[in-house]
GROMACS .gro file of C-alpha atoms in nm:
model
  325
    1UNK     CA    1  -9.800  -1.027  -3.194
    2UNK     CA    2  -9.498  -1.078  -3.399
    3UNK     CA    3  -9.148  -0.984  -3.281
    4UNK     CA    4  -8.915  -0.810  -3.505
    5UNK     CA    5  -8.548  -0.907  -3.473
    6UNK     CA    6  -8.304  -0.633  -3.566
    7UNK     CA    7  -7.965  -0.760  -3.664
    8UNK     CA    8  -7.663  -0.534  -3.608
    9UNK     CA    9  -7.432  -0.498  -3.904
   10UNK     CA   10  -7.100  -0.673  -3.863
   11UNK     CA   11  -6.785  -0.471  -3.851
   12UNK     CA   12  -6.606  -0.455  -4.170
   13UNK     CA   13  -6.320  -0.702  -4.201
   14UNK     CA   14  -5.980  -0.543  -4.306
   15UNK     CA   15  -5.858  -0.621  -4.655
   16UNK     CA   16  -5.559  -0.800  -4.521
   17UNK     CA   17  -5.774  -1.054  -4.339
   18UNK     CA   18  -5.882  -1.089  -3.969
   19UNK     CA   19  -5.718  -0.870  -3.713
   20UNK     CA   20  -5.410  -1.030  -3.549
   21UNK     CA   21  -5.258  -0.961  -3.216
   22UNK     CA   22  -4.975  -0.697  -3.231
   23UNK     CA   23  -4.628  -0.727  -3.078
   24UNK     CA   24  -4.615  -0.728  -2.698
   25UNK     CA   25  -4.571  -0.386  -2.549
   26UNK     CA   26  -4.213  -0.279  -2.477
   27UNK     CA   27  -4.125  -0.223  -2.107
   28UNK     CA   28  -4.158   0.129  -1.999
   29UNK     CA   29  -3.854   0.354  -1.934
   30UNK     CA   30  -3.909   0.324  -1.559
   31UNK     CA   31  -3.886  -0.054  -1.570
   32UNK     CA   32  -3.579  -0.048  -1.791
   33UNK     CA   33  -3.410   0.201  -1.549
   34UNK     CA   34  -3.494  -0.023  -1.258
   35UNK     CA   35  -3.351  -0.330  -1.433
   36UNK     CA   36  -3.032  -0.140  -1.509
   37UNK     CA   37  -3.005  -0.039  -1.144
   38UNK     CA   38  -3.050  -0.391  -1.026
   39UNK     CA   39  -2.780  -0.515  -1.269
   40UNK     CA   40  -2.541  -0.242  -1.147
   41UNK     CA   41  -2.600  -0.335  -0.785
   42UNK     CA   42  -2.543  -0.701  -0.876
   43UNK     CA   43  -2.197  -0.623  -0.996
   44UNK     CA   44  -2.120  -0.375  -0.709
   45UNK     CA   45  -2.255  -0.583  -0.422
   46UNK     CA   46  -1.956  -0.833  -0.405
   47UNK     CA   47  -1.709  -0.543  -0.389
   48UNK     CA   48  -1.911  -0.360  -0.133
   49UNK     CA   49  -1.938  -0.680   0.080
   50UNK     CA   50  -1.564  -0.740   0.053
   51UNK     CA   51  -1.486  -0.380   0.162
   52UNK     CA   52  -1.729  -0.401   0.458
   53UNK     CA   53  -1.622  -0.740   0.585
   54UNK     CA   54  -1.235  -0.703   0.537
   55UNK     CA   55  -1.184  -0.330   0.583
   56UNK     CA   56  -1.475  -0.134   0.737
   57UNK     CA   57  -1.559  -0.385   1.009
   58UNK     CA   58  -1.195  -0.451   1.127
   59UNK     CA   59  -1.131  -0.067   1.131
   60UNK     CA   60  -1.449  -0.022   1.340
   61UNK     CA   61  -1.330  -0.300   1.580
   62UNK     CA   62  -0.982  -0.155   1.604
   63UNK     CA   63  -1.126   0.193   1.686
   64UNK     CA   64  -1.359   0.027   1.941
   65UNK     CA   65  -1.058  -0.152   2.096
   66UNK     CA   66  -0.869   0.177   2.131
   67UNK     CA   67  -1.164   0.352   2.305
   68UNK     CA   68  -1.222   0.082   2.562
   69UNK     CA   69  -1.024  -0.097   2.833
   70UNK     CA   70  -0.991  -0.446   2.687
   71UNK     CA   71  -0.822  -0.734   2.871
   72UNK     CA   72  -0.825  -1.111   2.820
   73UNK     CA   73  -1.112  -1.129   3.056
   74UNK     CA   74  -1.308  -0.856   2.868
   75UNK     CA   75  -1.281  -1.059   2.544
   76UNK     CA   76  -1.449  -1.349   2.726
   77UNK     CA   77  -1.732  -1.175   2.905
   78UNK     CA   78  -1.764  -0.880   2.673
   79UNK     CA   79  -1.763  -0.612   2.948
   80UNK     CA   80  -1.490  -0.361   2.850
   81UNK     CA   81  -1.548  -0.019   3.006
   82UNK     CA   82  -1.543   0.281   2.774
   83UNK     CA   83  -1.241   0.497   2.854
   84UNK     CA   84  -1.249   0.743   2.565
   85UNK     CA   85  -0.911   0.875   2.456
   86UNK     CA   86  -0.731   0.762   2.770
   87UNK     CA   87  -0.546   0.486   2.577
   88UNK     CA   88  -0.408   0.746   2.338
   89UNK     CA   89  -0.302   0.959   2.630
   90UNK     CA   90  -0.120   0.665   2.785
   91UNK     CA   91   0.055   0.589   2.455
   92UNK     CA   92   0.172   0.954   2.414
   93UNK     CA   93   0.301   0.951   2.776
   94UNK     CA   94   0.480   0.618   2.731
   95UNK     CA   95   0.865   0.651   2.721
   96UNK     CA   96   0.868   0.417   2.414
   97UNK     CA   97   0.654   0.669   2.205
   98UNK     CA   98   0.944   0.913   2.127
   99UNK     CA   99   1.184   0.640   2.004
  100UNK     CA  100   0.919   0.455   1.816
  101UNK     CA  101   0.797   0.764   1.639
  102UNK     CA  102   1.153   0.862   1.546
  103UNK     CA  103   1.238   0.516   1.426
  104UNK     CA  104   0.915   0.492   1.227
  105UNK     CA  105   0.993   0.824   1.044
  106UNK     CA  106   1.354   0.740   0.982
  107UNK     CA  107   1.284   0.382   0.868
  108UNK     CA  108   1.009   0.499   0.625
  109UNK     CA  109   1.179   0.818   0.488
  110UNK     CA  110   1.524   0.666   0.443
  111UNK     CA  111   1.386   0.347   0.290
  112UNK     CA  112   1.164   0.523   0.047
  113UNK     CA  113   1.432   0.771  -0.054
  114UNK     CA  114   1.684   0.492  -0.139
  115UNK     CA  115   1.429   0.254  -0.289
  116UNK     CA  116   1.301   0.523  -0.529
  117UNK     CA  117   1.647   0.646  -0.619
  118UNK     CA  118   1.788   0.301  -0.693
  119UNK     CA  119   1.464   0.201  -0.860
  120UNK     CA  120   1.471   0.506  -1.095
  121UNK     CA  121   1.840   0.462  -1.178
  122UNK     CA  122   1.786   0.097  -1.261
  123UNK     CA  123   1.470   0.164  -1.470
  124UNK     CA  124   1.656   0.427  -1.676
  125UNK     CA  125   1.949   0.194  -1.707
  126UNK     CA  126   1.738  -0.104  -1.837
  127UNK     CA  127   1.542   0.118  -2.067
  128UNK     CA  128   1.844   0.127  -2.300
  129UNK     CA  129   1.740  -0.212  -2.420
  130UNK     CA  130   2.097  -0.353  -2.442
  131UNK     CA  131   2.179  -0.722  -2.470
  132UNK     CA  132   2.073  -0.926  -2.170
  133UNK     CA  133   1.856  -0.630  -2.044
  134UNK     CA  134   1.549  -0.839  -1.994
  135UNK     CA  135   1.744  -1.118  -1.823
  136UNK     CA  136   1.906  -0.886  -1.581
  137UNK     CA  137   1.576  -0.706  -1.512
  138UNK     CA  138   1.419  -1.042  -1.432
  139UNK     CA  139   1.698  -1.123  -1.191
  140UNK     CA  140   1.646  -0.796  -1.012
  141UNK     CA  141   1.280  -0.916  -0.934
  142UNK     CA  142   1.413  -1.210  -0.713
  143UNK     CA  143   1.414  -1.001  -0.387
  144UNK     CA  144   1.048  -0.896  -0.452
  145UNK     CA  145   0.941  -1.252  -0.530
  146UNK     CA  146   1.101  -1.420  -0.229
  147UNK     CA  147   0.893  -1.456   0.095
  148UNK     CA  148   0.978  -1.191   0.354
  149UNK     CA  149   1.070  -1.448   0.609
  150UNK     CA  150   1.333  -1.588   0.370
  151UNK     CA  151   1.476  -1.248   0.283
  152UNK     CA  152   1.482  -1.123   0.648
  153UNK     CA  153   1.640  -1.450   0.764
  154UNK     CA  154   1.903  -1.433   0.487
  155UNK     CA  155   2.001  -1.077   0.591
  156UNK     CA  156   2.009  -1.179   0.952
  157UNK     CA  157   2.252  -1.445   0.868
  158UNK     CA  158   2.463  -1.218   0.652
  159UNK     CA  159   2.486  -0.952   0.924
  160UNK     CA  160   2.563  -1.192   1.197
  161UNK     CA  161   2.850  -1.038   1.420
  162UNK     CA  162   3.054  -1.361   1.432
  163UNK     CA  163   2.983  -1.560   1.123
  164UNK     CA  164   2.822  -1.320   0.886
  165UNK     CA  165   2.960  -1.280   0.536
  166UNK     CA  166   2.942  -0.906   0.554
  167UNK     CA  167   3.171  -0.891   0.859
  168UNK     CA  168   3.394  -1.140   0.692
  169UNK     CA  169   3.434  -0.908   0.395
  170UNK     CA  170   3.504  -0.612   0.623
  171UNK     CA  171   3.762  -0.810   0.817
  172UNK     CA  172   3.913  -0.914   0.489
  173UNK     CA  173   3.983  -0.552   0.387
  174UNK     CA  174   4.125  -0.470   0.721
  175UNK     CA  175   3.809  -0.314   0.879
  176UNK     CA  176   3.673  -0.373   1.228
  177UNK     CA  177   3.361  -0.602   1.249
  178UNK     CA  178   3.026  -0.432   1.305
  179UNK     CA  179   2.762  -0.555   1.537
  180UNK     CA  180   2.481  -0.493   1.289
  181UNK     CA  181   2.199  -0.656   1.488
  182UNK     CA  182   2.304  -0.610   1.850
  183UNK     CA  183   2.441  -0.245   1.852
  184UNK     CA  184   2.196   0.037   1.917
  185UNK     CA  185   2.380   0.241   1.669
  186UNK     CA  186   2.349  -0.008   1.380
  187UNK     CA  187   2.031  -0.207   1.436
  188UNK     CA  188   1.805   0.043   1.263
  189UNK     CA  189   2.062   0.086   0.989
  190UNK     CA  190   2.060  -0.290   0.939
  191UNK     CA  191   1.688  -0.326   0.896
  192UNK     CA  192   1.675  -0.025   0.660
  193UNK     CA  193   1.937  -0.193   0.438
  194UNK     CA  194   1.734  -0.505   0.418
  195UNK     CA  195   1.411  -0.326   0.346
  196UNK     CA  196   1.577  -0.108   0.074
  197UNK     CA  197   1.703  -0.432  -0.093
  198UNK     CA  198   1.350  -0.582  -0.084
  199UNK     CA  199   1.172  -0.266  -0.208
  200UNK     CA  200   1.404  -0.177  -0.507
  201UNK     CA  201   1.234  -0.424  -0.749
  202UNK     CA  202   0.884  -0.279  -0.685
  203UNK     CA  203   1.003   0.068  -0.778
  204UNK     CA  204   1.198  -0.067  -1.079
  205UNK     CA  205   0.892  -0.235  -1.222
  206UNK     CA  206   0.654   0.058  -1.185
  207UNK     CA  207   0.902   0.321  -1.304
  208UNK     CA  208   1.004   0.111  -1.598
  209UNK     CA  209   0.648   0.075  -1.697
  210UNK     CA  210   0.604   0.458  -1.686
  211UNK     CA  211   0.922   0.498  -1.901
  212UNK     CA  212   0.760   0.283  -2.169
  213UNK     CA  213   0.474   0.535  -2.200
  214UNK     CA  214   0.702   0.828  -2.290
  215UNK     CA  215   0.709   0.878  -2.667
  216UNK     CA  216   1.052   0.817  -2.830
  217UNK     CA  217   1.007   1.117  -3.059
  218UNK     CA  218   1.069   1.349  -2.761
  219UNK     CA  219   1.409   1.197  -2.699
  220UNK     CA  220   1.497   1.217  -3.061
  221UNK     CA  221   1.408   1.588  -3.084
  222UNK     CA  222   1.612   1.654  -2.772
  223UNK     CA  223   1.917   1.466  -2.919
  224UNK     CA  224   1.889   1.685  -3.233
  225UNK     CA  225   1.890   1.993  -3.012
  226UNK     CA  226   2.221   1.865  -2.851
  227UNK     CA  227   2.084   1.752  -2.514
  228UNK     CA  228   2.306   1.510  -2.330
  229UNK     CA  229   2.194   1.215  -2.116
  230UNK     CA  230   2.152   1.413  -1.792
  231UNK     CA  231   1.957   1.692  -1.962
  232UNK     CA  232   1.720   1.428  -2.126
  233UNK     CA  233   1.663   1.275  -1.786
  234UNK     CA  234   1.608   1.598  -1.587
  235UNK     CA  235   1.406   1.788  -1.851
  236UNK     CA  236   1.214   1.497  -2.005
  237UNK     CA  237   1.212   1.175  -1.810
  238UNK     CA  238   1.174   1.298  -1.463
  239UNK     CA  239   0.890   1.559  -1.540
  240UNK     CA  240   0.695   1.313  -1.750
  241UNK     CA  241   0.730   1.048  -1.481
  242UNK     CA  242   0.585   1.267  -1.199
  243UNK     CA  243   0.239   1.098  -1.197
  244UNK     CA  244   0.392   0.753  -1.183
  245UNK     CA  245   0.656   0.866  -0.929
  246UNK     CA  246   0.384   1.001  -0.705
  247UNK     CA  247   0.178   0.680  -0.695
  248UNK     CA  248   0.506   0.478  -0.656
  249UNK     CA  249   0.615   0.683  -0.352
  250UNK     CA  250   0.262   0.667  -0.203
  251UNK     CA  251   0.237   0.293  -0.233
  252UNK     CA  252   0.585   0.251  -0.094
  253UNK     CA  253   0.501   0.488   0.194
  254UNK     CA  254   0.189   0.294   0.297
  255UNK     CA  255   0.370  -0.043   0.273
  256UNK     CA  256   0.682   0.078   0.461
  257UNK     CA  257   0.480   0.224   0.743
  258UNK     CA  258   0.339  -0.115   0.838
  259UNK     CA  259   0.658  -0.325   0.778
  260UNK     CA  260   0.671  -0.582   1.065
  261UNK     CA  261   0.824  -0.901   0.944
  262UNK     CA  262   1.167  -0.781   0.843
  263UNK     CA  263   1.223  -0.588   1.167
  264UNK     CA  264   1.083  -0.860   1.396
  265UNK     CA  265   1.290  -1.143   1.237
  266UNK     CA  266   1.618  -0.943   1.235
  267UNK     CA  267   1.607  -0.756   1.558
  268UNK     CA  268   1.268  -0.792   1.730
  269UNK     CA  269   1.280  -0.411   1.769
  270UNK     CA  270   1.590  -0.421   1.979
  271UNK     CA  271   1.833  -0.390   2.128
  272UNK     CA  272   1.621  -0.200   2.371
  273UNK     CA  273   1.410   0.038   2.147
  274UNK     CA  274   1.678   0.100   1.896
  275UNK     CA  275   1.474  -0.048   1.608
  276UNK     CA  276   1.116  -0.035   1.750
  277UNK     CA  277   0.864   0.115   1.509
  278UNK     CA  278   0.496   0.165   1.565
  279UNK     CA  279   0.421  -0.159   1.396
  280UNK     CA  280   0.663  -0.349   1.628
  281UNK     CA  281   0.550  -0.159   1.931
  282UNK     CA  282   0.178  -0.238   1.857
  283UNK     CA  283   0.266  -0.608   1.836
  284UNK     CA  284   0.468  -0.596   2.158
  285UNK     CA  285   0.178  -0.432   2.339
  286UNK     CA  286  -0.075  -0.680   2.227
  287UNK     CA  287   0.111  -1.009   2.205
  288UNK     CA  288   0.456  -0.953   2.351
  289UNK     CA  289   0.387  -1.026   2.719
  290UNK     CA  290   0.177  -1.254   2.937
  291UNK     CA  291  -0.046  -0.963   3.021
  292UNK     CA  292  -0.129  -0.813   2.681
  293UNK     CA  293  -0.253  -0.453   2.650
  294UNK     CA  294  -0.494  -0.486   2.363
  295UNK     CA  295  -0.635  -0.137   2.385
  296UNK     CA  296  -0.303   0.063   2.376
  297UNK     CA  297  -0.191  -0.170   2.096
  298UNK     CA  298  -0.498  -0.076   1.901
  299UNK     CA  299  -0.432   0.293   1.968
  300UNK     CA  300  -0.081   0.260   1.825
  301UNK     CA  301  -0.225   0.085   1.524
  302UNK     CA  302  -0.472   0.368   1.470
  303UNK     CA  303  -0.187   0.617   1.476
  304UNK     CA  304  -0.035   0.436   1.185
  305UNK     CA  305  -0.365   0.459   0.997
  306UNK     CA  306  -0.388   0.826   1.066
  307UNK     CA  307  -0.038   0.881   0.940
  308UNK     CA  308  -0.115   0.683   0.623
  309UNK     CA  309  -0.434   0.882   0.562
  310UNK     CA  310  -0.251   1.208   0.607
  311UNK     CA  311  -0.004   1.120   0.333
  312UNK     CA  312  -0.288   0.979   0.119
  313UNK     CA  313  -0.483   1.311   0.132
  314UNK     CA  314  -0.155   1.507   0.053
  315UNK     CA  315  -0.106   1.292  -0.250
  316UNK     CA  316  -0.470   1.360  -0.370
  317UNK     CA  317  -0.421   1.727  -0.316
  318UNK     CA  318  -0.094   1.734  -0.520
  319UNK     CA  319  -0.267   1.525  -0.795
  320UNK     CA  320  -0.561   1.774  -0.802
  321UNK     CA  321  -0.322   2.067  -0.837
  322UNK     CA  322  -0.138   1.902  -1.115
  323UNK     CA  323  -0.463   1.829  -1.301
  324UNK     CA  324  -0.561   2.196  -1.272
  325UNK     CA  325  -0.241   2.323  -1.425
   0.00000   0.00000   0.00000
C-alpha cells in the first residue's frame, strides 16, 4: 500500500527579501512615568535627607526635651519622666521671663528698624553710581564679612568704661563717660548698636539688588513730570521695593531673634538681666550653671521658634494679599 505525501505550500516570500526583525518595542507609558518618578526622587532624596537630619530631627528632640524632665542623669540612663507643659509653666512663672521677653522684643524691633532704615538710605545713595561708588559699597560689607566674635570683641573694647575709644571721644568733647557694658540703663543699648552695625551691610546688599530691577524709564518719566528726589523715592522706589523689603525684614527678624554671640561676648546678658534675651536665657538655663536645666532651656528655645513661625506666617499672608491685588 503506497503512502501519499502531501506537501504544504510554502508561504510567499516578500518582494523585499526575507522578513527581518523589526525595531524593539518602545517602553510603555507606565514604564516611562515610573522612570521619571525614580529620577525625580533621586534628585529630591538628598534634600529630604538633609532636612530630616538637620531640621526635623533636632526640632523633634527639642520638643521632646521641653516635654520631659531631663537632667544630666536622664541623658545617661534615658529615663526622663514625661511632664507635659510643666516646663513651659515654670518658664512663664520665672522672674526672668518678663525682662527676657521685653529685651527680646526691644532688641529685635529696634535693630531691624535701624538696620533697614540705614540699609535703604545707603542703597539709594550708592545707586547714584558716582565715582568710587563700588569701592565704598565694598567697604561697607566689611562688618558683614568679619566673624561675629571679632566684631563683638571690637565693640566691647570700644565701649570699655575706662579705656574705650567711645568714652575718650565723649570725654574730649566735655561729656561724662558712659558705662556702656556695666550699666543696666545702657547695656541693652550697647548690644543693639553693635548688632545694627553688623546688620546694615546685609540690608544694603539685598535692597541694592532690588533697586537694580526697577526700570530706569520710570524715573525718567517722573523727572519729566517734575518729581523731586523725595517724590521719586516715596512714590516709585519704596512701593516697587515692597516685595524685596518684606523678605529683607523677615530674614533680619529670624536672624535677630536668635542672636547670641554678640550679647554673650559683650555683656553675657548682664548686668543682672538688663540685656538678657530668650537666646541668652536658654543658654544660661542649659549650660550656665553646674546643675543645668535642659528641659526649661528647650522650652525657651521652642518659644523662640514659635515667635519666628508667627512672623513667618504673617509674611506669607501679606504676600498672598499682595498677589491677589
